[in-house]
Amino acid sequence: MPEDVPTPVDFWFDPLCPWAWITSRWILEVQEQRPIDVRWHVMSLAVLNEDKDIPEDYRRMLADAWGPVRVCVAAEQKYGSEVLGRLYTEMGTRRHHERQKFGRAFFEESLTAAGLDPALADAADSTGYDEALRASHKDGIDRVGQEVGTPVIEVEGHAFFGPVVTPIPRGEAAVKLFDGVLAVASTPGFFELKRTRTADPSFD
């Protein structure tokens, strides 16, 4: 790819996940310093876990996960995928920084702040968007396999889950992590690098 053409970075997110939110702010930090073009896609933790044996409290939490991803899909269908980044930013800021709960007011405010039709909040309670949601989710998951979460990222044919990190890497640290992640993700036969989380998500 010519040096003056940004490298596409495909990013699958679920607005529910605080870890994906941190990773999304990291990739935007990288985009300010490297010629990459982040392209946003919707995935769903509710879809990912619907047939899995998970704790009941987590399953109850996932009941609230359908609304935001349906609204994102509705916005994408009406305006195109280019609006997903700013809608995700509005949702994520309210959810993770301001601790707002998902609901009609949440969706209307997020849509309005993103310059989109607040009536798309109707989509939160509509199963009419689920086929497209599942297709977008499947597109991301098919690149990495089932034993992952959100986010899923693909760069030049190399897809991976994560990175799961806190707090948000900034400046040179953000770029250093990006280079390191790509180095391992592009290594033939490399599958996993993991350790136990010892900190809660921090959005600083």
PDB file of N, CA, C and O in Angstrom, residues 3 14 21-22 50 59 74 80 89 101 108 136 158 172 195:
ATOM      1  N   GLU A   3       2.614   4.779   0.754  1.00  0.00           N
ATOM      2  CA  GLU A   3       2.812   5.372   2.072  1.00  0.00           C
ATOM      3  C   GLU A   3       1.806   6.484   2.373  1.00  0.00           C
ATOM      4  O   GLU A   3       1.500   6.752   3.533  1.00  0.00           O
ATOM      5  N   ASP A  14     -18.756  -3.374  20.969  1.00  0.00           N
ATOM      6  CA  ASP A  14     -20.057  -3.380  21.623  1.00  0.00           C
ATOM      7  C   ASP A  14     -20.007  -2.250  22.654  1.00  0.00           C
ATOM      8  O   ASP A  14     -19.125  -2.260  23.529  1.00  0.00           O
ATOM      9  N   TRP A  21     -14.100  -0.040  25.118  1.00  0.00           N
ATOM     10  CA  TRP A  21     -14.062   1.421  25.100  1.00  0.00           C
ATOM     11  C   TRP A  21     -12.634   1.938  25.259  1.00  0.00           C
ATOM     12  O   TRP A  21     -12.195   2.815  24.521  1.00  0.00           O
ATOM     13  N   ILE A  22     -11.909   1.367  26.205  1.00  0.00           N
ATOM     14  CA  ILE A  22     -10.518   1.772  26.401  1.00  0.00           C
ATOM     15  C   ILE A  22      -9.705   1.506  25.143  1.00  0.00           C
ATOM     16  O   ILE A  22      -8.935   2.362  24.683  1.00  0.00           O
ATOM     17  N   GLU A  50     -25.135 -15.901  23.871  1.00  0.00           N
ATOM     18  CA  GLU A  50     -26.515 -16.356  24.019  1.00  0.00           C
ATOM     19  C   GLU A  50     -26.635 -17.864  24.211  1.00  0.00           C
ATOM     20  O   GLU A  50     -27.589 -18.329  24.850  1.00  0.00           O
ATOM     21  N   ARG A  59     -25.741 -12.749  32.549  1.00  0.00           N
ATOM     22  CA  ARG A  59     -26.806 -12.888  31.556  1.00  0.00           C
ATOM     23  C   ARG A  59     -27.839 -11.776  31.714  1.00  0.00           C
ATOM     24  O   ARG A  59     -28.361 -11.252  30.729  1.00  0.00           O
ATOM     25  N   ALA A  74     -29.049   0.576  13.207  1.00  0.00           N
ATOM     26  CA  ALA A  74     -30.045   1.433  12.572  1.00  0.00           C
ATOM     27  C   ALA A  74     -29.408   2.694  12.013  1.00  0.00           C
ATOM     28  O   ALA A  74     -29.726   3.142  10.903  1.00  0.00           O
ATOM     29  N   GLY A  80     -24.885   5.270   6.816  1.00  0.00           N
ATOM     30  CA  GLY A  80     -23.623   4.690   6.377  1.00  0.00           C
ATOM     31  C   GLY A  80     -22.700   4.435   7.555  1.00  0.00           C
ATOM     32  O   GLY A  80     -22.844   5.020   8.629  1.00  0.00           O
ATOM     33  N   THR A  89     -18.633   7.092  20.158  1.00  0.00           N
ATOM     34  CA  THR A  89     -18.009   8.032  21.087  1.00  0.00           C
ATOM     35  C   THR A  89     -19.045   8.654  22.010  1.00  0.00           C
ATOM     36  O   THR A  89     -18.822   8.778  23.225  1.00  0.00           O
ATOM     37  N   LYS A 101     -27.246   4.987  32.368  1.00  0.00           N
ATOM     38  CA  LYS A 101     -27.810   3.697  32.006  1.00  0.00           C
ATOM     39  C   LYS A 101     -28.410   3.763  30.605  1.00  0.00           C
ATOM     40  O   LYS A 101     -28.889   4.811  30.165  1.00  0.00           O
ATOM     41  N   GLU A 108     -31.473   8.748  22.629  1.00  0.00           N
ATOM     42  CA  GLU A 108     -31.837  10.000  21.960  1.00  0.00           C
ATOM     43  C   GLU A 108     -30.743  11.052  22.124  1.00  0.00           C
ATOM     44  O   GLU A 108     -30.391  11.753  21.169  1.00  0.00           O
ATOM     45  N   SER A 136     -23.006  -8.555  10.999  1.00  0.00           N
ATOM     46  CA  SER A 136     -21.822  -7.770  11.325  1.00  0.00           C
ATOM     47  C   SER A 136     -20.998  -8.468  12.402  1.00  0.00           C
ATOM     48  O   SER A 136     -19.757  -8.524  12.328  1.00  0.00           O
ATOM     49  N   HIS A 158      -4.591  -9.377   9.411  1.00  0.00           N
ATOM     50  CA  HIS A 158      -4.232  -9.962  10.706  1.00  0.00           C
ATOM     51  C   HIS A 158      -5.270  -9.530  11.730  1.00  0.00           C
ATOM     52  O   HIS A 158      -5.338  -8.355  12.119  1.00  0.00           O
ATOM     53  N   GLU A 172       3.426   8.293  22.819  1.00  0.00           N
ATOM     54  CA  GLU A 172       4.385   7.302  22.343  1.00  0.00           C
ATOM     55  C   GLU A 172       4.031   5.897  22.818  1.00  0.00           C
ATOM     56  O   GLU A 172       4.236   4.921  22.095  1.00  0.00           O
ATOM     57  N   ARG A 195      -2.615 -12.720  30.591  1.00  0.00           N
ATOM     58  CA  ARG A 195      -2.359 -12.846  32.017  1.00  0.00           C
ATOM     59  C   ARG A 195      -3.584 -12.334  32.786  1.00  0.00           C
ATOM     60  O   ARG A 195      -4.431 -11.653  32.213  1.00  0.00           O
TER      61      ARG A 195
END
